[in-house]
Coordinates of C-alpha atoms and ligand atoms in Angstrom, one line a residue:
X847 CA 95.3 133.9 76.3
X848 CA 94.7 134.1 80.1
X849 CA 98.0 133.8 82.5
X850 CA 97.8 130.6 83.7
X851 CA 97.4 130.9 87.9
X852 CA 99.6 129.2 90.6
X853 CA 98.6 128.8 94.2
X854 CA 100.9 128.7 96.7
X855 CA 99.9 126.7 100.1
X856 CA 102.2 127.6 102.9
X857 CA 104.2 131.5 102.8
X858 CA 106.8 130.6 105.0
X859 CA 110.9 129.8 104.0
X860 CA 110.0 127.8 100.7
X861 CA 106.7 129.7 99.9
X862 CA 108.4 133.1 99.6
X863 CA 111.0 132.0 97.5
X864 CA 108.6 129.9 95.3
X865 CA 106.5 133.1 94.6
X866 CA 109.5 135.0 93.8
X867 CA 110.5 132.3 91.4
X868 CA 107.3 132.3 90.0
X869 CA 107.2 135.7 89.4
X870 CA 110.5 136.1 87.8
X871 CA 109.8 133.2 85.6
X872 CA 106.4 134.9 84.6
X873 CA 105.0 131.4 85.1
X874 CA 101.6 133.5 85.7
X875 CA 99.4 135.0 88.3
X876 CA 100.3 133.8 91.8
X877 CA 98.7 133.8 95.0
X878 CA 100.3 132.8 98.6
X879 CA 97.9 131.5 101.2
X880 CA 98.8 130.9 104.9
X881 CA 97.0 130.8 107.8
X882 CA 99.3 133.4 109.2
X883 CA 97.2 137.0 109.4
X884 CA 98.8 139.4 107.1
X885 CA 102.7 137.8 106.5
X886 CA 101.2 136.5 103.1
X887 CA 100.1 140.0 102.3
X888 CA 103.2 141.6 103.3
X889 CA 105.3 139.4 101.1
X890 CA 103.5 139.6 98.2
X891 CA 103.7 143.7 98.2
X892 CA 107.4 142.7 99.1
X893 CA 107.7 141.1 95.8
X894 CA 105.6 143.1 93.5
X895 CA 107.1 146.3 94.1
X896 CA 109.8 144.7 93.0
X897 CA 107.8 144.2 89.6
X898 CA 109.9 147.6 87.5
X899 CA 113.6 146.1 88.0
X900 CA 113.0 142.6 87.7
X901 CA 110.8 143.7 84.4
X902 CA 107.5 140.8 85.3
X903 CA 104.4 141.3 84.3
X904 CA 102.2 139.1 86.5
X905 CA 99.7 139.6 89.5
X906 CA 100.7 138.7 93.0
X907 CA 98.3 137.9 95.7
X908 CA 98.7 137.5 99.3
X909 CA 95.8 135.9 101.2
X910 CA 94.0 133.9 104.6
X911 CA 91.1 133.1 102.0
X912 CA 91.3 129.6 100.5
X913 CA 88.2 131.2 98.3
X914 CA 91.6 133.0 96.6
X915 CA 92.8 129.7 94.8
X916 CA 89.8 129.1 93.0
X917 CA 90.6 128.5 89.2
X918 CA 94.2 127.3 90.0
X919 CA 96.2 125.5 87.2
X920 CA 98.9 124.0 90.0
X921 CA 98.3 124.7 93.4
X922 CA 102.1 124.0 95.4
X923 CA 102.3 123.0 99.0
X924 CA 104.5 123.4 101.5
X925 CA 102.1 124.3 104.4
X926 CA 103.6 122.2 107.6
X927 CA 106.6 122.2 110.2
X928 CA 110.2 122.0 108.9
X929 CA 112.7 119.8 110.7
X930 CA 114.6 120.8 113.9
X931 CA 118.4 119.7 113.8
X932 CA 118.7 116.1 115.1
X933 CA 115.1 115.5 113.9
X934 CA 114.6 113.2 110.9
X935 CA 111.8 114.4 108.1
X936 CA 109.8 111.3 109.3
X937 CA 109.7 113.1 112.9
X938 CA 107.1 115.8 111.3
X939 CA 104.4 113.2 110.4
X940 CA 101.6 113.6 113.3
X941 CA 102.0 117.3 113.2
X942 CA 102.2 117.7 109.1
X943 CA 99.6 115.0 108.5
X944 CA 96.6 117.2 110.4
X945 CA 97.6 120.0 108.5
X946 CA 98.0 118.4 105.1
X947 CA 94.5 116.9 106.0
X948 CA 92.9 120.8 106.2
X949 CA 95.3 122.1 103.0
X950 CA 93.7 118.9 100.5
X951 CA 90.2 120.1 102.2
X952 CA 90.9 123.4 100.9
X953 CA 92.3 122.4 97.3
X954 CA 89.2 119.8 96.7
X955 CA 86.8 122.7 97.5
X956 CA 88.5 125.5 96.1
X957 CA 90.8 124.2 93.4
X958 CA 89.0 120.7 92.0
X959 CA 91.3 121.1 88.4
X960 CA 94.5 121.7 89.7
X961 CA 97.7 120.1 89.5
X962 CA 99.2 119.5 92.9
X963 CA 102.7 119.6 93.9
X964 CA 103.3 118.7 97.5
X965 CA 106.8 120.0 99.5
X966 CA 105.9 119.5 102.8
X967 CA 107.6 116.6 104.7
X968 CA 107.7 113.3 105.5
X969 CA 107.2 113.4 101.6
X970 CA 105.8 110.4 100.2
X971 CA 103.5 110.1 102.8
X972 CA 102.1 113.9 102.7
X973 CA 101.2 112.8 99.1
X974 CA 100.2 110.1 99.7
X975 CA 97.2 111.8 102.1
X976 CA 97.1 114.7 99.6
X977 CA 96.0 112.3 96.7
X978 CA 93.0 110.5 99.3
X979 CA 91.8 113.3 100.5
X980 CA 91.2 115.3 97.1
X981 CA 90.3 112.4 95.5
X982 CA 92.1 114.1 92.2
X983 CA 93.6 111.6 89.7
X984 CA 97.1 110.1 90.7
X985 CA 98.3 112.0 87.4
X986 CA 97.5 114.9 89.2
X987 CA 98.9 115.0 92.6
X988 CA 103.0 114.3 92.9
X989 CA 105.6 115.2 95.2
X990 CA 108.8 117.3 94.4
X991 CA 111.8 115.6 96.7
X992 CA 113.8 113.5 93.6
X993 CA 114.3 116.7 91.7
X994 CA 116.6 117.8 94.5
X995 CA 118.1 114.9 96.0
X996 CA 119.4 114.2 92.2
X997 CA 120.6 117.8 92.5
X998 CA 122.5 117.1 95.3
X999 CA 123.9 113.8 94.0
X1000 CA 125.0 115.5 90.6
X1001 CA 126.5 118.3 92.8
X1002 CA 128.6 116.1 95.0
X1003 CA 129.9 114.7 91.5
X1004 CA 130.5 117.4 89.9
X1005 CA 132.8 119.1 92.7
X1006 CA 134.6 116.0 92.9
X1007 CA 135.3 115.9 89.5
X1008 CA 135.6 119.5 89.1
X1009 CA 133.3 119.5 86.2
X1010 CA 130.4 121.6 85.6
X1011 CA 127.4 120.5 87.1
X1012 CA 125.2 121.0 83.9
X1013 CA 126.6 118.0 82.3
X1014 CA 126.5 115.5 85.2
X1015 CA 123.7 113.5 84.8
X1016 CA 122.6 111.4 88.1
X1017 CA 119.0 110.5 90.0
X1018 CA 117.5 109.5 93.0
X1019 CA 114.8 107.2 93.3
X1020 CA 112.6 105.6 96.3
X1021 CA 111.2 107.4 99.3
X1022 CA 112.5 110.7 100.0
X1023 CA 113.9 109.6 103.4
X1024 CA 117.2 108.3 104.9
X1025 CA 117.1 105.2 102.9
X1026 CA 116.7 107.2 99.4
X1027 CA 118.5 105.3 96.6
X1028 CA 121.1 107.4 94.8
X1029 CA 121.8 105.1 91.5
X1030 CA 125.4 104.8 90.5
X1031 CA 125.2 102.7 87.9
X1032 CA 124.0 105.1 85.6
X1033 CA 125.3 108.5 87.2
X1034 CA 127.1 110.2 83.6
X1035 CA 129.0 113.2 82.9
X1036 CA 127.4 113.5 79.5
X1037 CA 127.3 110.3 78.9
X1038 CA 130.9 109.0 80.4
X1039 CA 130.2 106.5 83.6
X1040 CA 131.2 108.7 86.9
X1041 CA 132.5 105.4 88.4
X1042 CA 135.1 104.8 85.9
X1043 CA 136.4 108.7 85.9
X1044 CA 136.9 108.0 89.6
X1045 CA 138.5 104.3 88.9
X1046 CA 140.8 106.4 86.7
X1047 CA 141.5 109.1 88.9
X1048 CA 141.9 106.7 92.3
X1049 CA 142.2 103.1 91.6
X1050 CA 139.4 100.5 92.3
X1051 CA 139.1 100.8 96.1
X1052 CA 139.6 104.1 96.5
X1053 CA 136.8 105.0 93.9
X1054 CA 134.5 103.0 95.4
X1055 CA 135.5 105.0 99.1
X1056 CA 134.8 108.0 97.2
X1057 CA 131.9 107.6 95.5
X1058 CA 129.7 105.3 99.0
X1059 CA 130.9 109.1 100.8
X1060 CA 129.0 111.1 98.0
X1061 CA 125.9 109.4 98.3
X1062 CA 126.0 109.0 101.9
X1063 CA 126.2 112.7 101.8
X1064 CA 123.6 112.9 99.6
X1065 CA 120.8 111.0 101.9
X1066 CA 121.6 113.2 104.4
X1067 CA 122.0 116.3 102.5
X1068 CA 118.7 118.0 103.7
X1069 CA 120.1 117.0 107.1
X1070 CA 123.2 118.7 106.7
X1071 CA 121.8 122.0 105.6
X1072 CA 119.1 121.7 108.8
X1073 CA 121.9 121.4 110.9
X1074 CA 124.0 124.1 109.4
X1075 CA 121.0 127.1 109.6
X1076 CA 120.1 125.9 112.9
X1077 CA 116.9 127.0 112.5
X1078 CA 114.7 126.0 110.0
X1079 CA 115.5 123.4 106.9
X1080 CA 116.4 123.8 102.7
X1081 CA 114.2 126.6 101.1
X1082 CA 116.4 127.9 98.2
X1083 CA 116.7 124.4 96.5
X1084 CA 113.3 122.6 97.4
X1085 CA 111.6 125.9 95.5
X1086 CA 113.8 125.5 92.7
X1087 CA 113.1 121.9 92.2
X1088 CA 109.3 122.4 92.8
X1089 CA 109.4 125.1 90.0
X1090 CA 111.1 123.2 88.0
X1091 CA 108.6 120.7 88.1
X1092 CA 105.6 123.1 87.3
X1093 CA 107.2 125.1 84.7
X1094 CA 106.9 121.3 82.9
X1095 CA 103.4 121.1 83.3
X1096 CA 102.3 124.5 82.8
X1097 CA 104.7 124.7 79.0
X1098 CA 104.4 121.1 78.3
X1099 CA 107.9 120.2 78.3
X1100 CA 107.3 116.3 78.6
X1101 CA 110.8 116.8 80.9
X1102 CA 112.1 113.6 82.5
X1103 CA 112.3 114.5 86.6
X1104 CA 112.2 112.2 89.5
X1105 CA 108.8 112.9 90.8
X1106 CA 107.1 111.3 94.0
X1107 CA 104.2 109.3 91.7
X1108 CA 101.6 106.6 92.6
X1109 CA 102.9 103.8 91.4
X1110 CA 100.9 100.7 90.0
X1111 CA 103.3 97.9 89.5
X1112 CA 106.2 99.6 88.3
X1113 CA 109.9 98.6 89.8
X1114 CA 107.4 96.0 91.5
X1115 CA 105.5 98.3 93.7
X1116 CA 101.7 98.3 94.0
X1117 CA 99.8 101.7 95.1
X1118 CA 102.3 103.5 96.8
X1119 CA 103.6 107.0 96.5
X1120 CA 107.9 106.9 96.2
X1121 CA 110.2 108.8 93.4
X1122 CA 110.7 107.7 89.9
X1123 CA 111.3 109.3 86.7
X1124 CA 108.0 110.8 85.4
X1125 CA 107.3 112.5 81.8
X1126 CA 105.8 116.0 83.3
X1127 CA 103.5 117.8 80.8
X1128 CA 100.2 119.6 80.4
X1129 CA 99.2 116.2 81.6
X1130 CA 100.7 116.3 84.9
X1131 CA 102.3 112.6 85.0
X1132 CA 102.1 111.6 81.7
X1133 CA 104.6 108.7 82.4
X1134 CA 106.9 106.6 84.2
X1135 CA 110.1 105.7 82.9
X1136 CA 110.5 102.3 84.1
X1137 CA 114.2 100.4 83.5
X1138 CA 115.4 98.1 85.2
X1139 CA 117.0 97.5 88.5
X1140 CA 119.9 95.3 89.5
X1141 CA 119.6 93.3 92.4
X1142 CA 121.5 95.5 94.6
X1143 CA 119.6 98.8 93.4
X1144 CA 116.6 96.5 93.8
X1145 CA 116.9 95.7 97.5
X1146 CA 117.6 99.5 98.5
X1147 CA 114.8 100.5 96.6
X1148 CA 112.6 97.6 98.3
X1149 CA 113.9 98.8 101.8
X1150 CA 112.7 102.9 100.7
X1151 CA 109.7 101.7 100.1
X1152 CA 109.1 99.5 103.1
X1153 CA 110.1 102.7 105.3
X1154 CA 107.1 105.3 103.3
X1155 CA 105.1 102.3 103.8
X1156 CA 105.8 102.6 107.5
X1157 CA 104.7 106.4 107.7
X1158 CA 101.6 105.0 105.4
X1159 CA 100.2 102.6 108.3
X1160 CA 100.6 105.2 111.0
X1161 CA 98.1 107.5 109.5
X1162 CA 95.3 106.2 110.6
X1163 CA 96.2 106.6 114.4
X1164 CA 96.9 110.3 113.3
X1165 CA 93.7 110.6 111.2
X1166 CA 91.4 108.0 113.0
X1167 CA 88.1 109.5 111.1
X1168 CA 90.6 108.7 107.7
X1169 CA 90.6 104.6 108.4
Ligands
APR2647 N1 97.6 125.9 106.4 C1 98.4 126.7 105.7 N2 99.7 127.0 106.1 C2 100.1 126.5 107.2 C3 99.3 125.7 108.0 C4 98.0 125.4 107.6 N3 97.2 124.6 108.3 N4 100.0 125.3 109.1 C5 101.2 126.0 109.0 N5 101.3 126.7 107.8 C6 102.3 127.5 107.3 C7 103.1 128.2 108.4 O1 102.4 129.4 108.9 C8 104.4 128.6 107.7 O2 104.3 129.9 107.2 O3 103.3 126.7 106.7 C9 104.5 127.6 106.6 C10 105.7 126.7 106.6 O4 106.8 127.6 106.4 P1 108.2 127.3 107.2 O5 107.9 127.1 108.6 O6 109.1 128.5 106.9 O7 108.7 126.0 106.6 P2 109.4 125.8 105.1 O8 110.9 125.9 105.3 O9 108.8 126.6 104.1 O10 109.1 124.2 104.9 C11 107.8 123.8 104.7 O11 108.4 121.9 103.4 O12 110.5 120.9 102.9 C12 109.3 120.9 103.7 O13 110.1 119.9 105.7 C13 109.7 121.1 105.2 O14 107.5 120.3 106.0 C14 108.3 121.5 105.7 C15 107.7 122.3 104.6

């Protein structure tokens, strides 16, 4: 059977590491694409004479061509600026929306079957473009962000609890923005409510103290980490959780992972791009879990949307030939 092929759109901070994840995976053949004349090339020969110690067994590609993506089974994005300290992800919109414009141009022509899994920031609204542009089935073009930010959150709980993280259980829905809605309610350590290990461990008010710092962190976790290189934002963790996320589709996993999906009606939103749990397959989106909000959880999840919806109506003054 053929390697199945994964395009890479973008060879900077994330795209490296996501083609050195690929390639240690063996998720198949993989090529890097930037518009950057050679760097693509050089990272690639970076990684695959690497090939003998890691023991892979895949081809790596480093190109200027978009010609090189044709065939792709999931093209990745994360072509675009990344945030300056003090700048918010929303910030990179008129810059990241012209570019995201020429990378879907590229994947219609190029790629017309493939998955796509868009990185680049402001998130929801990136996909949003991404999925108009190609014209590709909603099913087919998501947005990794909730895959991390539940990282984070489950992080944050497990160091307070000092507990391993792989049995902490937590997500992150709505836009993946400042107003991101880390859910509580259902946040588990296999299974046991996090807020009632910390009512245990602190007493009612003090849990509560705790637990509004952890996911006040976690909104601004990507913030924290810009602020902290200096230079540059997250690239270990958003290619993990983009990987993630393609190693579901490409082996079928049907894994449950907060995914930036159109949604039609579900949690009460109509045609918008934001981050709910989605059943990734060899289908792509094959799925939204839909439960049930409280009211609280509700609102929050109301105001995310309202703020991707923001980002939504400015694109047409960014891409006036797009209105
Ligand atoms: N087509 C293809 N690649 C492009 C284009 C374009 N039109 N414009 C810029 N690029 C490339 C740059 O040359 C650079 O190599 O995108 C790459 C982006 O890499 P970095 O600047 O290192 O940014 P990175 O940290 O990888 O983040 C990329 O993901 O998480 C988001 O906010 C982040 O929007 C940012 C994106």
């Amino acid at each position: 059977m053929a390697r199945a092929k994964i395009s890479l759109i973008g060879g900077g901070q994330i795209g490296g590491v996501l083609a050195q994840l690929c390639a240690l995976r063996e998720l198949g053949d993989v090529v890097l694409f930037d518009i950057v004349e050679n760097m693509p090339q050089g990272k690639m020969l970076d990684i695959a004479e690497v090939a003998r110690v890691d023991q892979f067994d895949v081809n790596l590609k480093g190109t200027n061509s978009y010609a090189d993506i044709a065939g792709s089974d999931i093209v990745i994005v994360t072509a675009g600026l990344p945030r300056k300290p003090g700048m918010s992800r929303d910030d990179l919109l008129g810059v990241n929306a012209k570019i995201m414009k020429q990378v879907s141009e590229g994947i219609k022509q190029y790629a017309p079957e493939s998955f796509v899994i868009i990185i680049s920031n402001p998130l929801d609204a990136m996909v949003t473009l991404c999925q108009k542009i190609t014209g590709f089935p909603p099913e087919r073009v998501m947005g990794q962000a909730g895959v991390l930010d539940s990282n984070r959150f489950c992080s944050f709980i497990a160091w307070e609890l000092g507990v391993s993280v792989r049995d902490v259980n937590a997500m992150v829905l709505g836009g993946h923005g400042d107003t991101m809605v880390p859910i509580v309610r259902y946040a588990n350590v296999n299974g046991i409510p996090v807020m009632e290990q910390l009512v245990r461990k602190y007493g009612e008010a003090k849990a509560k103290e705790v637990m509004t710092a952890m996911v006040e962190r976690t909104k601004m976790a990507g913030g924290e980490v810009v602020k902290l290189l200096g230079n540059g934002s997250a690239f270990y963790s958003p290619a993990s959780s983009a990987i993630a996320m393609a190693e579901a589709i490409l082996r079928d996993q049907k894994r449950v992972l907060p995914t930036c999906a159109l949604l039609k009606g579900e949690f009460g939103v109509d045609n918008y791009y934001v981050g709910v749990p989605c059943i990734l397959g060899a289908g792509g989106i094959e799925g939204i879990m839909e439960f049930e909000l409280d009211a609280e959880e509700q609102a929050l999840f109301d105001n995310s949307v309202a703020a991707v919806k923001g980002l939504i109506d400015e694109l047409p003054s960014i891409l006036p030939d797009m209105a």
